[in-house]
Amino acid sequence: MKILTLAALIPAYLPFSLLAQENPKPDEIIQVHGAEQELVLPSEEPIEGIFGSADTLREIPRAATVITESLMQSANIDDLHDITRFAPNSHAAAGFGNPSLPSLRGQLGELFEGGMRRQAGNNGLGIPLTLNPIESIAVVKGAPPVMLGTTQRVGGFVQLQPKRAQLNTSGTLLRGKLGEWQQYRLQVDHNQVLTKDESALRVSAEVIDEDSFYDFTKLRSNDLFVAYEWQPNTATRWSLGVEYYDVSWTDNAGINRPTQALIDDNLYITGQGQQPNGSFVPGAFAVVSPTGQIEIDRSRVLTDPLDTNSAETLILHSSLSHQLSQQWLMVNRSYYQHLDREGINQNSFVEIIDGAQTFEHRLELHYAEHTVFGVNMRYNDVLGYSQFTTEADLPIDLTGNLSQRRIPLTAEQQARLVELRPGVFVSPGTQYDLNNDGVGDFNLSDTTDSTSYQWGIFAQHKWQLTERLLATFGARADYYDVEAQDAIPPAGVTPGRDTHNEWLSAASFALQYDINNELMLYATAYDSDSTSNSMAGGTVLNANQEIDPQNFATENRLYELGVKYAPAGARWYADAVLFDQRRSLRNRDGSNSGIRTEGFEAQWHYDRGNGFWATVAASYIDAYYDNSAAFQGTRQVADAFDDSRPDIIEGTGVGAPNFAAFPPSYQQLQGVPEVQASTVVGWRLNEQWTVGGDLSYTKSYPLDYLQTVFIRDQHQLNLSTEYRFSERLRARIDIINVTDQDNWAPVFEGGYFGATLAFPSLPRHAQLSFSYNF
């Protein structure tokens, strides 16, 4: 098991630990940053490098939530799904069991780290995310501000703040976690002061070795993060972070055939689908003759032990700040990431990233805390291969044998693809008409060999119009220079290739009115262009062997009215916001649908001061298509069945998947609950015992476009207790889903699989964790 890898690494860190403990003061407790500390409320930790050099929640004229390091530990935050405990309107689809991107206001959002946009998944189907290098999380709604630049996803973004080496205290923190289904995690986090108040080194290593409740599902990963901090004087500070991460995991598509009986009672319709040509291999327009209806084990999901999913990535972050004068601050930020990914599944899905390189550098000049301007350059180069055109989930009978799930490609299907290596077929990067009949001869996915350069210039200024009225204006222009070519053209053709140049712009305006020093009202307007990209930020050619200009012409608008309250002398904070947002949704075929959302969000954070604290978040959203087309893999789940068993289901016999396209409409966006609420509490009973928990709720919402199947009102309760054996050692037990709810979630953002798949939540289970600092 890979858990043994970390055990072998620990001796390498022990010399640092011994150095940290030389000549300690009597009874001195030596702690690495992030060990035992008082709770830090979201309103008390500045957000760095997003709206300015450092701003608190009350000062930002946007809806945002901060999950501090202490809250991450107290609430057992493990992945991006867990942000729903704190952030309103952050309900997310399952992301095939491994969320790599956040979901905010009903759409995928971006992922930033240290103020720089990370490579992430292709429409949410990416690589699992580790929080080993991260010490706090900021969740912001709407497109990123002008400092951060043009992006693809504009529902909102999550800013991950990397750990920093501490300049004044050395120490080591050891954390471990044991869970049901043979789940193990181990982390060592060591901080070593090299020169007091001048330089320090921090090493954080994590190993995860987890099996799963779900069939044939696993997660194995190693993550090593090294941070260096240098502060030669009070004017200069350099933070450097390097992370290496390798991971293997299972794509988990949940359970197919999501009828209302499945959602309400776990009742599954049996019977293998048959294609129009008579084949029982899952394929397009297959029809199922129901053979019965049984209660299915929720662990039986669409996975296969022969599936291969792995990734390896290297990330480097650098932030150098220098106080040029009393008024001028210069900040240089640099980011580099290399990513390789291998995904080959037995249902014929393939996604291989054979090298993705991203580099970005941003220079910021801050003047007197009210003006910032700067320039940045971003380079992205992606070589990737994709094939998802022959997937067919609805015809599969999950209660049958594994062979019934597998989709070996026929000779005819192989002829419409290109063989990447023996037995692995992918789509070419564009369309070709080999027989000159006016019809393309190939299936297209997201295969790409593309390079993009993005040059940006931005400025933001705050005007103090009156003693209490503040106006902020920001503007940005980005120039894109993109080249794309076919990564694997069929034999005998001239490979498709195209270039494209485009200017994209963004502008924001905000008014803030301080009623007093505690209460602030704000109004924000934001307008920007965004891109539409494929895996790892690459650019694809369309069927005409061109880069579609529409990929660089997606308009997004945001309007917010909000109030923020942070009373002096009290440890609590509250805000509320009304929003109206128009944005785009990238469909699975690469097209875009316009989405409009309107709603309300509120949050409250409170610390009574005697060991009791609480956070509450609530939201309402009306998300609908903005006179725009919509797409689903199948029009409705009933299309997969014939009408031979009306006592089970009144099937239409159309067959599935049938690649349904719905005309422009204002239909409600499927897969998004209108109402979401959550609360997290903690209470230190005495010096040894702490108890806590969280409760979340989502209102009933449609799973599919036609609203034939609904996920009912749902809640989940988690409880925890922690016992402190000493100042160094503590242990904790978490009980997740205490009431053992049979909850469900969409599998994929945007609703494409709304009539095809649903993801079952984990049953009640327990985790035991411990931490020891020395």
Coordinates of N, CA and C in Angstrom, one line a residue, residues 372-565:
V372 N -4.4 49.9 -8.2 CA -3.5 48.8 -8.6 C -3.6 48.7 -10.1
F373 N -2.5 48.5 -10.8 CA -2.5 48.3 -12.2 C -1.3 47.3 -12.5
G374 N -1.4 46.7 -13.6 CA -0.3 45.8 -14.0 C -0.5 45.1 -15.3
V375 N 0.4 44.2 -15.5 CA 0.4 43.4 -16.8 C 0.6 41.9 -16.5
N376 N 0.1 41.0 -17.4 CA 0.4 39.6 -17.2 C 0.5 38.9 -18.5
M377 N 1.2 37.8 -18.5 CA 1.3 36.9 -19.7 C 1.0 35.5 -19.2
R378 N 0.2 34.8 -20.0 CA -0.1 33.4 -19.7 C 0.1 32.6 -21.0
Y379 N 0.8 31.5 -20.8 CA 1.1 30.6 -21.9 C 0.5 29.2 -21.6
N380 N -0.2 28.6 -22.6 CA -0.8 27.3 -22.3 C -0.6 26.4 -23.5
D381 N 0.0 25.3 -23.3 CA 0.3 24.3 -24.4 C -0.3 23.0 -24.0
V382 N -1.2 22.4 -24.9 CA -1.8 21.2 -24.5 C -1.8 20.2 -25.7
L383 N -1.4 19.0 -25.4 CA -1.5 17.9 -26.4 C -2.4 16.8 -25.7
G384 N -3.5 16.6 -26.3 CA -4.5 15.7 -25.6 C -5.3 14.9 -26.6
Y385 N -5.8 13.8 -26.2 CA -6.6 12.9 -27.1 C -7.9 12.5 -26.3
S386 N -9.0 12.5 -27.1 CA -10.3 12.3 -26.4 C -11.2 11.4 -27.3
Q387 N -12.1 10.7 -26.6 CA -13.1 9.9 -27.3 C -14.2 9.6 -26.4
F388 N -15.4 10.2 -26.7 CA -16.6 9.9 -25.8 C -17.8 9.7 -26.7
T389 N -17.7 9.5 -28.0 CA -18.8 9.5 -28.8 C -19.5 8.2 -28.8
T390 N -18.9 7.1 -28.4 CA -19.6 5.8 -28.4 C -20.0 5.3 -27.0
E391 N -19.9 6.2 -26.0 CA -20.4 5.8 -24.7 C -21.9 5.6 -24.7
A392 N -22.4 4.7 -23.9 CA -23.9 4.4 -23.9 C -24.1 3.8 -22.5
D393 N -24.7 4.6 -21.6 CA -24.9 4.1 -20.2 C -26.3 3.5 -20.0
L394 N -27.3 4.1 -20.6 CA -28.7 3.6 -20.3 C -28.9 2.2 -20.7
P395 N -28.4 1.7 -21.8 CA -28.6 0.3 -22.1 C -28.1 -0.8 -21.2
I396 N -27.2 -0.4 -20.3 CA -26.4 -1.3 -19.4 C -27.3 -1.7 -18.3
D397 N -27.4 -3.0 -18.0 CA -28.1 -3.6 -16.9 C -27.0 -3.8 -15.8
L398 N -27.1 -2.9 -14.8 CA -26.1 -2.9 -13.7 C -26.1 -4.2 -12.9
T399 N -27.2 -4.9 -12.9 CA -27.4 -6.1 -12.1 C -26.8 -7.3 -12.8
G400 N -26.4 -7.1 -14.1 CA -25.8 -8.2 -14.9 C -24.3 -8.3 -14.6
N401 N -23.6 -9.0 -15.5 CA -22.2 -9.2 -15.3 C -21.4 -8.0 -15.9
L402 N -20.1 -8.0 -15.6 CA -19.2 -6.9 -16.0 C -19.2 -6.8 -17.6
S403 N -19.3 -7.9 -18.3 CA -19.2 -7.8 -19.7 C -20.3 -7.0 -20.3
Q404 N -21.4 -6.9 -19.6 CA -22.6 -6.2 -20.1 C -22.3 -4.7 -20.1
R405 N -21.3 -4.2 -19.3 CA -21.0 -2.8 -19.2 C -20.0 -2.4 -20.3
R406 N -19.3 -3.3 -20.9 CA -18.2 -2.9 -21.7 C -18.6 -2.7 -23.1
I407 N -17.9 -1.8 -23.8 CA -18.2 -1.4 -25.1 C -17.0 -1.6 -26.1
P408 N -16.8 -2.8 -26.5 CA -15.8 -3.0 -27.5 C -16.2 -2.4 -28.8
L409 N -15.3 -1.7 -29.5 CA -15.7 -0.9 -30.7 C -15.7 -1.9 -31.9
T410 N -16.8 -1.7 -32.7 CA -16.9 -2.5 -33.9 C -15.9 -1.9 -34.9
A411 N -15.7 -2.7 -36.0 CA -14.8 -2.3 -37.1 C -15.4 -1.0 -37.7
E412 N -16.7 -0.8 -37.8 CA -17.3 0.4 -38.3 C -17.0 1.6 -37.4
Q413 N -17.1 1.4 -36.1 CA -16.8 2.5 -35.2 C -15.3 2.9 -35.2
Q414 N -14.5 1.8 -35.3 CA -13.0 2.1 -35.3 C -12.6 2.9 -36.6
A415 N -13.4 2.7 -37.7 CA -13.1 3.4 -38.9 C -13.4 4.9 -38.8
R416 N -14.2 5.3 -37.9 CA -14.5 6.7 -37.7 C -13.7 7.3 -36.6
L417 N -12.7 6.6 -36.1 CA -11.7 7.0 -35.1 C -10.3 6.8 -35.7
V418 N -9.3 7.1 -34.8 CA -7.9 6.9 -35.2 C -7.3 6.2 -34.1
E419 N -6.4 5.2 -34.4 CA -5.8 4.3 -33.4 C -4.6 5.1 -32.9
L420 N -4.6 5.4 -31.6 CA -3.5 6.1 -30.9 C -2.4 5.2 -30.6
R421 N -2.7 4.0 -30.1 CA -1.8 2.9 -29.8 C -2.6 1.7 -29.9
P422 N -2.0 0.5 -29.9 CA -2.8 -0.7 -30.0 C -4.0 -0.9 -29.1
G423 N -5.1 -0.9 -29.7 CA -6.4 -1.1 -28.9 C -7.0 0.2 -28.4
V424 N -6.3 1.3 -28.5 CA -6.8 2.6 -28.0 C -7.2 3.5 -29.2
F425 N -8.5 3.8 -29.3 CA -8.9 4.6 -30.4 C -9.5 6.0 -29.9
V426 N -9.1 7.0 -30.6 CA -9.5 8.4 -30.2 C -10.0 9.1 -31.4
S427 N -10.7 10.2 -31.2 CA -11.2 11.1 -32.3 C -10.0 11.8 -32.9
P428 N -10.1 12.1 -34.2 CA -9.1 13.0 -34.7 C -9.4 14.4 -34.2
G429 N -8.5 15.4 -34.5 CA -8.7 16.7 -34.0 C -9.6 17.6 -34.8
T430 N -10.1 17.1 -35.9 CA -11.1 17.9 -36.7 C -11.7 16.9 -37.7
Q431 N -12.6 17.4 -38.6 CA -13.4 16.5 -39.5 C -12.7 16.4 -40.9
Y432 N -12.8 15.3 -41.5 CA -12.3 15.0 -42.9 C -13.4 14.3 -43.7
D433 N -13.5 14.6 -45.0 CA -14.4 13.9 -45.9 C -13.5 13.1 -46.8
L434 N -13.2 11.8 -46.5 CA -12.3 11.0 -47.3 C -12.9 10.6 -48.6
N435 N -14.2 10.3 -48.7 CA -14.8 9.8 -49.9 C -15.5 10.9 -50.7
N436 N -15.3 12.2 -50.3 CA -15.8 13.3 -51.0 C -17.3 13.3 -51.3
D437 N -18.1 12.8 -50.3 CA -19.5 12.7 -50.5 C -20.2 13.9 -49.8
G438 N -19.4 14.8 -49.3 CA -20.0 16.0 -48.6 C -20.3 15.8 -47.1
V439 N -20.0 14.6 -46.6 CA -20.3 14.3 -45.2 C -19.0 13.9 -44.5
G440 N -18.8 14.4 -43.3 CA -17.6 14.0 -42.6 C -17.6 12.6 -42.2
D441 N -16.4 12.0 -42.2 CA -16.3 10.5 -42.0 C -15.8 10.1 -40.6
F442 N -15.7 11.1 -39.7 CA -15.2 10.8 -38.4 C -16.0 11.3 -37.2
N443 N -15.8 10.7 -36.1 CA -16.5 11.2 -34.8 C -15.5 12.2 -34.2
L444 N -16.0 13.3 -33.6 CA -15.2 14.3 -33.0 C -15.5 14.4 -31.5
S445 N -14.4 14.6 -30.8 CA -14.5 14.8 -29.3 C -13.7 16.1 -29.0
D446 N -12.7 15.9 -28.1 CA -11.9 17.1 -27.7 C -10.4 17.0 -28.0
T447 N -10.0 16.1 -28.9 CA -8.6 16.0 -29.2 C -8.0 17.3 -29.7
T448 N -6.9 17.6 -29.2 CA -6.3 18.9 -29.5 C -4.8 18.9 -29.4
D449 N -4.1 19.7 -30.2 CA -2.7 20.1 -30.1 C -2.7 21.6 -30.2
S450 N -2.7 22.3 -29.1 CA -2.9 23.8 -29.2 C -2.0 24.5 -28.3
T451 N -1.7 25.7 -28.7 CA -0.9 26.6 -28.0 C -1.6 28.0 -27.9
S452 N -1.6 28.6 -26.8 CA -2.2 29.9 -26.7 C -1.3 30.8 -25.8
Y453 N -1.3 32.1 -26.3 CA -0.6 33.2 -25.5 C -1.7 34.2 -25.2
Q454 N -1.6 34.6 -23.9 CA -2.6 35.6 -23.5 C -1.8 36.7 -22.8
W455 N -1.9 37.9 -23.4 CA -1.3 39.1 -22.8 C -2.4 40.0 -22.2
G456 N -2.3 40.4 -21.0 CA -3.3 41.2 -20.4 C -2.7 42.5 -19.7
I457 N -3.6 43.5 -19.7 CA -3.3 44.7 -19.0 C -4.5 45.1 -18.2
F458 N -4.3 45.6 -16.9 CA -5.5 45.9 -16.1 C -5.2 47.1 -15.2
A459 N -6.3 47.7 -14.7 CA -6.1 48.8 -13.7 C -7.4 48.8 -12.9
Q460 N -7.2 49.1 -11.6 CA -8.4 49.3 -10.7 C -8.1 50.4 -9.8
H461 N -9.1 51.3 -9.6 CA -8.9 52.5 -8.7 C -10.1 52.7 -7.9
K462 N -9.9 53.1 -6.6 CA -10.9 53.4 -5.7 C -10.9 55.0 -5.4
W463 N -12.1 55.5 -5.6 CA -12.3 56.9 -5.4 C -13.1 57.1 -4.1
Q464 N -12.6 57.9 -3.1 CA -13.4 58.3 -2.0 C -14.2 59.5 -2.3
L465 N -15.5 59.3 -2.8 CA -16.3 60.4 -3.2 C -16.7 61.3 -2.1
T466 N -17.1 60.7 -1.0 CA -17.4 61.4 0.2 C -16.8 60.7 1.4
E467 N -17.0 61.2 2.6 CA -16.5 60.5 3.8 C -17.0 59.1 3.9
R468 N -18.2 58.8 3.4 CA -18.7 57.4 3.5 C -19.0 56.7 2.2
L469 N -18.8 57.4 1.1 CA -19.1 56.8 -0.2 C -17.8 56.5 -1.0
L470 N -17.7 55.2 -1.4 CA -16.5 54.8 -2.1 C -16.9 54.2 -3.4
A471 N -16.2 54.6 -4.5 CA -16.5 54.0 -5.8 C -15.2 53.3 -6.3
T472 N -15.4 52.1 -6.9 CA -14.3 51.4 -7.4 C -14.6 51.0 -8.9
F473 N -13.6 51.3 -9.7 CA -13.7 51.0 -11.2 C -12.5 50.2 -11.6
G474 N -12.8 49.1 -12.3 CA -11.7 48.3 -12.8 C -11.9 47.9 -14.3
A475 N -10.8 47.8 -15.0 CA -10.9 47.5 -16.5 C -9.7 46.6 -16.8
R476 N -10.0 45.8 -17.8 CA -8.9 44.9 -18.3 C -9.1 44.6 -19.8
A477 N -8.0 44.4 -20.4 CA -8.0 43.9 -21.8 C -7.0 42.8 -22.0
D478 N -7.4 41.7 -22.6 CA -6.6 40.5 -22.9 C -6.5 40.3 -24.4
Y479 N -5.3 40.1 -24.9 CA -5.1 39.7 -26.3 C -4.7 38.3 -26.3
Y480 N -5.5 37.5 -27.1 CA -5.2 36.1 -27.3 C -4.6 35.8 -28.6
D481 N -3.6 35.0 -28.7 CA -3.0 34.5 -29.9 C -3.0 33.0 -29.8
V482 N -3.8 32.3 -30.6 CA -4.0 30.9 -30.4 C -3.7 30.2 -31.7
E483 N -3.1 29.0 -31.6 CA -2.8 28.1 -32.7 C -3.3 26.7 -32.3
A484 N -4.0 26.0 -33.2 CA -4.4 24.7 -32.9 C -4.3 23.8 -34.2
Q485 N -3.9 22.6 -34.0 CA -3.8 21.7 -35.1 C -4.2 20.3 -34.7
D486 N -4.5 19.5 -35.7 CA -4.9 18.1 -35.4 C -3.8 17.3 -34.8
A487 N -4.0 16.8 -33.6 CA -3.0 16.0 -32.9 C -2.7 14.6 -33.5
I488 N -3.7 14.1 -34.2 CA -3.6 12.7 -34.7 C -4.5 12.6 -35.9
P489 N -4.1 13.2 -37.0 CA -4.9 13.1 -38.2 C -5.0 11.7 -38.8
P490 N -6.0 11.3 -39.5 CA -6.0 10.0 -40.2 C -5.0 10.0 -41.3
A491 N -4.6 8.8 -41.7 CA -3.6 8.6 -42.7 C -4.0 9.2 -44.0
G492 N -3.1 9.9 -44.7 CA -3.4 10.3 -46.1 C -4.1 11.6 -46.2
V493 N -4.2 12.4 -45.1 CA -4.9 13.7 -45.2 C -3.9 14.8 -44.8
T494 N -4.2 16.0 -45.2 CA -3.4 17.2 -44.7 C -4.0 17.6 -43.4
P495 N -3.2 17.5 -42.3 CA -3.7 17.8 -41.0 C -4.4 19.2 -40.9
G496 N -5.5 19.3 -40.3 CA -6.2 20.6 -40.1 C -5.4 21.4 -39.1
R497 N -5.4 22.7 -39.4 CA -4.7 23.7 -38.6 C -5.3 25.0 -38.8
D498 N -5.3 25.8 -37.7 CA -5.8 27.2 -37.8 C -5.2 28.0 -36.7
T499 N -5.3 29.4 -36.9 CA -4.9 30.3 -35.9 C -6.0 31.3 -35.6
H500 N -6.0 31.9 -34.5 CA -7.0 32.9 -34.2 C -6.4 34.0 -33.2
N501 N -6.8 35.2 -33.4 CA -6.4 36.3 -32.6 C -7.6 37.1 -32.1
E502 N -7.6 37.5 -30.9 CA -8.9 38.1 -30.3 C -8.5 39.0 -29.1
W503 N -9.2 40.1 -29.0 CA -9.2 40.9 -27.8 C -10.4 40.6 -27.0
L504 N -10.2 40.4 -25.7 CA -11.3 40.2 -24.8 C -11.2 41.3 -23.7
S505 N -12.3 41.7 -23.2 CA -12.3 42.8 -22.2 C -13.1 42.5 -21.0
A506 N -12.9 43.2 -19.9 CA -13.7 43.1 -18.7 C -13.7 44.5 -18.0
A507 N -14.8 44.8 -17.4 CA -15.0 46.0 -16.7 C -15.9 45.8 -15.5
S508 N -15.5 46.5 -14.4 CA -16.3 46.4 -13.2 C -16.5 47.8 -12.6
F509 N -17.6 47.9 -11.9 CA -17.9 49.2 -11.2 C -18.7 48.8 -9.9
A510 N -18.2 49.4 -8.8 CA -18.9 49.2 -7.5 C -19.0 50.5 -6.7
L511 N -20.1 50.6 -6.0 CA -20.3 51.7 -5.0 C -20.5 51.1 -3.7
Q512 N -19.7 51.6 -2.7 CA -19.8 51.1 -1.3 C -20.2 52.3 -0.4
Y513 N -21.2 52.1 0.4 CA -21.6 53.2 1.3 C -21.5 52.7 2.7
D514 N -20.7 53.3 3.5 CA -20.5 53.0 4.9 C -21.6 53.8 5.7
I515 N -22.6 53.1 6.2 CA -23.6 53.7 7.0 C -22.9 54.1 8.3
N516 N -22.1 53.3 8.8 CA -21.2 53.6 10.0 C -19.9 52.7 9.8
N517 N -19.1 52.6 10.8 CA -17.9 51.8 10.7 C -18.1 50.3 10.7
E518 N -19.4 49.9 10.9 CA -19.7 48.5 11.1 C -20.6 48.0 9.9
L519 N -21.4 48.9 9.4 CA -22.4 48.5 8.4 C -22.1 49.1 7.0
M520 N -22.0 48.2 6.0 CA -21.7 48.7 4.6 C -22.7 48.2 3.6
L521 N -23.2 49.0 2.7 CA -24.0 48.7 1.6 C -23.2 48.8 0.3
Y522 N -23.5 47.9 -0.6 CA -22.7 48.0 -1.9 C -23.6 47.6 -3.1
A523 N -23.2 48.1 -4.2 CA -23.8 47.7 -5.5 C -22.6 47.5 -6.5
T524 N -22.7 46.4 -7.2 CA -21.6 46.0 -8.1 C -22.2 45.6 -9.5
A525 N -21.5 46.1 -10.5 CA -21.8 45.7 -11.9 C -20.5 45.2 -12.5
Y526 N -20.7 44.1 -13.3 CA -19.5 43.5 -13.9 C -19.8 42.9 -15.2
D527 N -19.0 43.2 -16.2 CA -19.2 42.7 -17.6 C -17.9 42.2 -18.1
S528 N -17.9 41.0 -18.7 CA -16.6 40.5 -19.2 C -16.9 39.5 -20.4
D529 N -15.9 39.3 -21.1 CA -15.8 38.2 -22.1 C -15.1 37.0 -21.5
S530 N -15.5 35.8 -22.0 CA -14.8 34.6 -21.5 C -14.5 33.7 -22.7
T531 N -13.7 32.7 -22.5 CA -13.3 31.7 -23.5 C -14.1 30.4 -23.2
S532 N -14.1 29.6 -24.3 CA -14.6 28.2 -24.1 C -13.5 27.2 -24.5
N533 N -13.0 26.5 -23.6 CA -11.9 25.6 -23.9 C -12.2 24.2 -23.6
S534 N -11.3 23.3 -24.0 CA -11.5 21.9 -23.8 C -10.5 21.5 -22.7
M535 N -10.1 20.2 -22.6 CA -9.3 19.7 -21.5 C -8.0 20.5 -21.3
A536 N -7.7 20.7 -20.1 CA -6.5 21.4 -19.6 C -6.4 22.8 -20.3
G537 N -7.5 23.4 -20.6 CA -7.5 24.8 -21.2 C -7.1 24.8 -22.7
G538 N -7.1 23.6 -23.4 CA -6.8 23.6 -24.8 C -7.9 24.2 -25.6
T539 N -7.5 24.4 -26.9 CA -8.5 24.9 -27.9 C -8.6 23.9 -29.0
V540 N -9.9 23.6 -29.4 CA -10.1 22.5 -30.4 C -10.5 23.2 -31.7
L541 N -10.3 22.4 -32.8 CA -10.8 22.8 -34.1 C -12.2 22.3 -34.3
N542 N -13.0 23.0 -35.0 CA -14.4 22.5 -35.2 C -14.4 21.6 -36.5
A543 N -15.6 21.2 -36.9 CA -15.7 20.3 -38.0 C -15.2 20.9 -39.4
N544 N -15.1 22.3 -39.4 CA -14.6 23.0 -40.6 C -13.1 23.2 -40.5
Q545 N -12.4 22.6 -39.6 CA -11.0 22.7 -39.4 C -10.6 24.1 -39.1
E546 N -11.5 24.8 -38.3 CA -11.3 26.1 -37.8 C -11.4 26.3 -36.3
I547 N -10.8 27.2 -35.8 CA -11.0 27.6 -34.4 C -12.3 28.5 -34.4
D548 N -13.3 28.1 -33.7 CA -14.6 28.8 -33.7 C -14.4 30.1 -33.0
P549 N -14.7 31.2 -33.7 CA -14.5 32.6 -33.0 C -15.5 32.7 -31.8
Q550 N -16.6 31.9 -31.8 CA -17.5 32.0 -30.7 C -16.8 31.5 -29.4
N551 N -15.7 30.7 -29.5 CA -15.0 30.3 -28.3 C -14.4 31.5 -27.6
F552 N -14.4 32.6 -28.2 CA -13.7 33.8 -27.6 C -14.7 35.0 -27.5
A553 N -16.0 34.7 -27.5 CA -17.0 35.8 -27.6 C -18.2 35.5 -26.7
T554 N -17.9 34.9 -25.5 CA -18.9 34.6 -24.6 C -19.1 35.7 -23.6
E555 N -20.2 36.4 -23.6 CA -20.4 37.5 -22.7 C -21.0 37.1 -21.4
N556 N -20.5 37.8 -20.3 CA -21.0 37.5 -19.0 C -21.3 38.8 -18.3
R557 N -22.4 38.8 -17.6 CA -22.8 40.1 -16.8 C -23.2 39.7 -15.4
L558 N -22.9 40.5 -14.5 CA -23.2 40.3 -13.1 C -23.7 41.6 -12.4
Y559 N -24.8 41.5 -11.7 CA -25.2 42.7 -10.9 C -25.5 42.2 -9.5
E560 N -25.0 42.9 -8.5 CA -25.2 42.5 -7.1 C -25.5 43.7 -6.2
L561 N -26.4 43.5 -5.3 CA -26.7 44.5 -4.3 C -26.5 43.7 -2.9
G562 N -25.7 44.3 -2.1 CA -25.5 43.6 -0.8 C -25.3 44.5 0.4
V563 N -25.4 43.9 1.5 CA -25.1 44.5 2.8 C -24.2 43.7 3.6
K564 N -23.2 44.3 4.3 CA -22.3 43.6 5.1 C -22.1 44.2 6.5
Y565 N -22.1 43.4 7.5 CA -22.1 43.9 8.9 C -21.1 43.2 9.7

